[in-house]
Coordinates of C-alpha atoms and ligand atoms in Angstrom, one line a residue:
X1197 CA 0.1 0.0 0.0
X1198 CA 1.1 3.5 -0.8
X1199 CA 1.6 5.6 2.2
X1200 CA -1.0 8.8 2.1
X1201 CA 0.9 12.3 1.4
X1202 CA 2.6 14.2 4.9
X1203 CA 0.5 17.1 3.8
X1204 CA -2.1 17.0 1.7
X1205 CA -1.5 19.5 -1.4
X1206 CA -2.6 22.9 -1.8
X1207 CA -5.2 24.1 -4.4
X1208 CA -4.7 27.6 -5.7
X1209 CA -7.0 29.4 -8.1
X1210 CA -6.7 33.0 -10.1
X1211 CA -9.7 34.5 -10.6
X1212 CA -10.7 38.0 -12.3
X1213 CA -11.5 39.3 -15.7
X1214 CA -10.3 39.1 -19.4
X1215 CA -6.6 40.5 -19.6
X1216 CA -6.1 41.1 -15.9
X1217 CA -2.8 39.0 -16.4
X1218 CA -3.8 35.6 -15.1
X1219 CA -2.3 33.0 -16.9
X1220 CA 1.5 35.1 -17.2
X1221 CA 1.1 35.3 -12.9
X1222 CA -0.3 31.5 -13.4
X1223 CA 3.8 30.7 -15.2
X1224 CA 5.7 32.4 -13.1
X1225 CA 4.3 31.0 -10.0
X1226 CA 4.5 27.7 -10.8
X1227 CA 8.0 28.1 -11.4
X1228 CA 8.6 29.9 -8.4
X1229 CA 6.5 26.8 -6.6
X1230 CA 8.6 24.2 -9.2
X1231 CA 12.0 26.2 -7.6
X1232 CA 11.2 25.5 -3.9
X1233 CA 10.9 21.6 -4.5
X1234 CA 7.4 21.4 -4.5
X1235 CA 5.0 19.4 -7.0
X1236 CA 3.4 21.5 -9.0
X1237 CA 0.4 20.7 -11.7
X1238 CA -1.2 23.7 -13.4
X1239 CA -4.4 24.1 -15.1
X1240 CA -7.0 25.8 -16.9
X1241 CA -10.9 26.6 -17.0
X1242 CA -12.9 25.3 -18.8
X1243 CA -11.4 22.4 -19.7
X1244 CA -8.3 20.4 -18.0
X1245 CA -9.3 17.3 -18.8
X1246 CA -10.2 15.6 -21.8
X1247 CA -14.2 15.9 -21.3
X1248 CA -14.2 19.2 -19.8
X1249 CA -11.9 20.4 -23.2
X1250 CA -14.8 19.2 -25.5
X1251 CA -17.5 21.1 -23.3
X1252 CA -14.8 24.1 -23.2
X1253 CA -15.1 24.3 -27.0
X1254 CA -18.8 24.2 -27.3
X1255 CA -19.2 26.8 -24.9
X1256 CA -16.2 29.0 -26.2
X1257 CA -16.5 28.4 -30.0
X1258 CA -18.3 31.6 -31.9
X1259 CA -20.3 29.1 -34.2
X1260 CA -23.8 28.5 -34.0
X1261 CA -26.4 30.2 -31.5
X1262 CA -24.8 29.6 -28.3
X1263 CA -26.4 29.1 -24.7
X1264 CA -28.8 30.7 -22.5
X1265 CA -27.8 31.3 -19.0
X1266 CA -29.1 28.5 -17.4
X1267 CA -27.6 25.9 -20.0
X1268 CA -24.4 27.6 -19.7
X1269 CA -23.6 27.7 -16.0
X1270 CA -24.8 24.1 -16.2
X1271 CA -22.1 23.3 -19.0
X1272 CA -19.0 25.0 -16.7
X1273 CA -20.6 22.8 -13.7
X1274 CA -20.0 19.6 -15.7
X1275 CA -16.6 20.8 -16.8
X1276 CA -15.6 21.5 -13.3
X1277 CA -17.5 18.1 -12.3
X1278 CA -14.7 16.8 -14.5
X1279 CA -12.3 18.2 -13.9
X1280 CA -11.9 18.0 -9.9
X1281 CA -12.6 14.0 -10.6
X1282 CA -10.6 13.4 -12.6
X1283 CA -7.6 15.8 -12.4
X1284 CA -7.5 18.3 -9.2
X1285 CA -8.7 15.7 -6.3
X1286 CA -6.3 13.3 -7.8
X1287 CA -3.3 15.4 -7.7
X1288 CA -4.4 17.0 -4.3
X1289 CA -4.3 13.6 -2.6
X1290 CA -1.1 13.1 -3.8
X1291 CA -0.2 15.9 -2.1
X1292 CA 0.9 18.1 -5.0
X1293 CA 0.0 21.8 -5.6
X1294 CA -2.8 22.5 -8.1
X1295 CA -2.9 25.8 -10.1
X1296 CA -5.9 27.1 -12.1
X1297 CA -6.6 29.5 -14.1
X1298 CA -10.3 30.1 -13.3
X1299 CA -12.6 28.3 -10.9
X1300 CA -15.6 28.6 -9.5
X1301 CA -15.5 32.1 -8.9
X1302 CA -15.7 32.8 -12.6
X1303 CA -19.1 30.6 -12.8
X1304 CA -20.7 33.1 -9.8
X1305 CA -18.9 36.4 -11.4
X1306 CA -20.4 35.8 -15.0
X1307 CA -23.1 33.6 -15.1
X1308 CA -23.8 35.1 -11.8
X1309 CA -23.1 38.9 -11.6
X1310 CA -23.0 39.2 -15.5
X1311 CA -25.7 37.4 -16.5
X1312 CA -28.0 37.2 -13.9
X1313 CA -28.2 33.8 -12.4
X1314 CA -28.7 33.7 -8.1
X1315 CA -25.6 33.0 -6.5
X1316 CA -27.5 30.4 -5.0
X1317 CA -27.8 28.4 -7.2
X1318 CA -24.4 28.3 -9.0
X1319 CA -23.6 27.4 -5.7
X1320 CA -25.6 24.6 -5.4
X1321 CA -24.6 23.2 -9.3
X1322 CA -21.3 23.7 -7.6
X1323 CA -22.3 21.1 -4.7
X1324 CA -23.6 18.7 -7.2
X1325 CA -21.2 18.7 -9.3
X1326 CA -17.8 18.8 -7.1
X1327 CA -19.1 18.0 -3.9
X1328 CA -18.5 21.7 -3.3
X1329 CA -14.7 21.5 -3.6
X1330 CA -12.7 25.6 -2.8
X1331 CA -9.3 26.6 -3.2
X1332 CA -7.2 26.9 -0.3
X1333 CA -6.9 30.3 -1.5
X1334 CA -8.5 32.2 -4.7
X1335 CA -6.0 35.3 -5.6
X1336 CA -8.1 37.5 -7.3
X1337 CA -6.3 40.1 -9.8
X1338 CA -7.4 43.3 -10.2
X1339 CA -6.9 46.2 -12.9
X1340 CA -8.2 49.3 -14.6
X1341 CA -10.5 48.4 -17.7
X1342 CA -7.9 50.5 -19.8
X1343 CA -4.7 48.2 -18.9
X1344 CA -7.4 45.2 -19.6
X1345 CA -8.0 46.3 -22.6
X1346 CA -4.8 47.3 -23.9
X1347 CA -3.2 43.7 -22.8
X1348 CA -6.2 42.0 -24.8
X1349 CA -5.3 43.4 -27.8
X1350 CA -1.7 42.5 -27.7
X1351 CA -2.9 38.9 -27.0
X1352 CA -6.0 38.4 -29.2
X1353 CA -5.7 41.2 -32.2
X1354 CA -9.3 41.7 -31.5
X1355 CA -10.5 38.3 -31.8
X1356 CA -12.7 37.3 -28.9
X1357 CA -14.6 34.3 -27.8
X1358 CA -18.3 34.0 -26.8
X1359 CA -17.8 35.0 -23.4
X1360 CA -15.0 37.0 -23.6
X1361 CA -16.6 39.8 -26.5
X1362 CA -19.6 40.7 -24.2
X1363 CA -20.1 44.1 -23.9
X1364 CA -18.4 46.6 -21.3
X1365 CA -21.6 46.5 -19.4
X1366 CA -21.6 42.8 -18.9
X1367 CA -17.9 42.8 -18.0
X1368 CA -18.2 45.9 -15.3
X1369 CA -20.5 43.7 -13.7
X1370 CA -18.3 40.6 -13.9
X1371 CA -15.8 42.8 -11.8
X1372 CA -17.9 44.0 -9.8
X1373 CA -19.0 40.6 -9.0
X1374 CA -15.7 38.9 -8.8
X1375 CA -14.9 42.0 -6.0
X1376 CA -18.2 41.6 -4.0
X1377 CA -17.6 37.8 -3.2
X1378 CA -13.9 38.2 -2.0
X1379 CA -14.6 41.1 0.6
X1380 CA -17.5 38.8 1.8
X1381 CA -14.4 36.0 2.0
X1382 CA -11.2 37.7 2.7
X1383 CA -10.0 34.3 4.5
X1384 CA -10.6 33.3 0.8
X1385 CA -9.5 35.2 -1.5
X1386 CA -6.6 37.7 -1.6
X1387 CA -7.4 41.1 -3.8
X1388 CA -4.0 41.8 -5.6
X1389 CA -3.6 44.9 -8.0
X1390 CA -2.5 43.7 -11.4
X1391 CA -1.4 46.9 -12.4
X1392 CA 2.5 47.5 -13.5
X1393 CA 5.1 44.7 -14.7
X1394 CA 5.1 41.6 -14.1
X1395 CA 7.6 40.9 -11.8
X1396 CA 5.3 43.3 -9.2
X1397 CA 2.5 41.4 -9.4
X1398 CA 4.4 37.9 -9.4
X1399 CA 5.9 39.2 -5.8
X1400 CA 1.9 41.0 -4.6
X1401 CA 0.7 37.2 -5.8
X1402 CA 3.4 35.6 -3.3
X1403 CA 2.8 37.3 -0.4
X1404 CA -0.5 37.0 -0.5
X1405 CA 0.4 32.8 -0.6
X1406 CA 3.1 32.9 2.1
X1407 CA 0.6 31.5 5.2
X1408 CA 0.5 28.7 2.8
Ligands
TYD1763 P1 -10.5 31.9 -22.0 O1 -9.7 32.4 -23.0 O2 -9.8 30.8 -20.9 O3 -10.4 33.2 -21.2 P2 -9.8 33.8 -20.1 O4 -8.1 34.1 -21.1 O5 -10.3 35.5 -19.8 O6 -9.3 33.4 -18.7 O7 -11.8 32.1 -21.7 C1 -12.3 31.7 -20.6 C2 -13.7 32.6 -20.6 O8 -15.1 31.8 -20.1 C3 -13.9 33.6 -20.6 O9 -14.3 34.9 -20.8 C4 -14.7 33.5 -18.9 C5 -15.5 32.1 -19.6 N1 -15.8 31.6 -18.3 C6 -17.1 31.7 -17.8 O10 -17.8 32.5 -18.0 N2 -17.7 31.1 -16.6 C7 -16.7 30.5 -16.1 O11 -17.3 29.3 -14.9 C8 -15.5 30.3 -16.5 C9 -14.6 29.3 -15.7 C10 -15.2 30.9 -17.4

């Protein structure tokens, strides 16, 4: 029999609107943790497993009519269920650190704050799909919308996916919702100013995880 790890792994989610630099920070954080000798798994949502990546394509491709908010929330929850079951929980049980680019709070902010679904309903879907698994820390990256737009223009050359392409009012509701969730749960969330150089933001992210 294989002995269980001395300490279960840690689960960290990076969250925030489009263009705040989550994927850059995820790469920098995983490199920093690996340099400290930790076993790290990096992943993203929607996606992270073959099944969840198939659901990602259904959600984000711009072909077809798209989904209503309720169907969209169910698909995100289904993708997350597979991701948690097949990738996140097994890695945590092996004692590894799991870093994910987006998780549950994106559903709460986009399908809830942005599209108007009830937060309690989204949490209920998460309870069914993923047994309510929450990150040990959720790092919310926030930056000025103009800076985010400039970063996105560089990255995407004006090509948005179905959700990223929604209007400014939608994205403002998403940002406000993230902020509300973070203020309501300061134990789990760390709000990080994502303005400035990647190195400066990285230092802030590390200090927000120091207690873990
Ligand atoms: P992605 O290309 O990963 O965007 P980004 O680089 O901004 O993270 O696309 C993910 C899109 O899906 C993004 O617009 C946010 C949206 N999304 C939801 O609406 N609900 C969710 O639960 C998740 C995980 C993502």
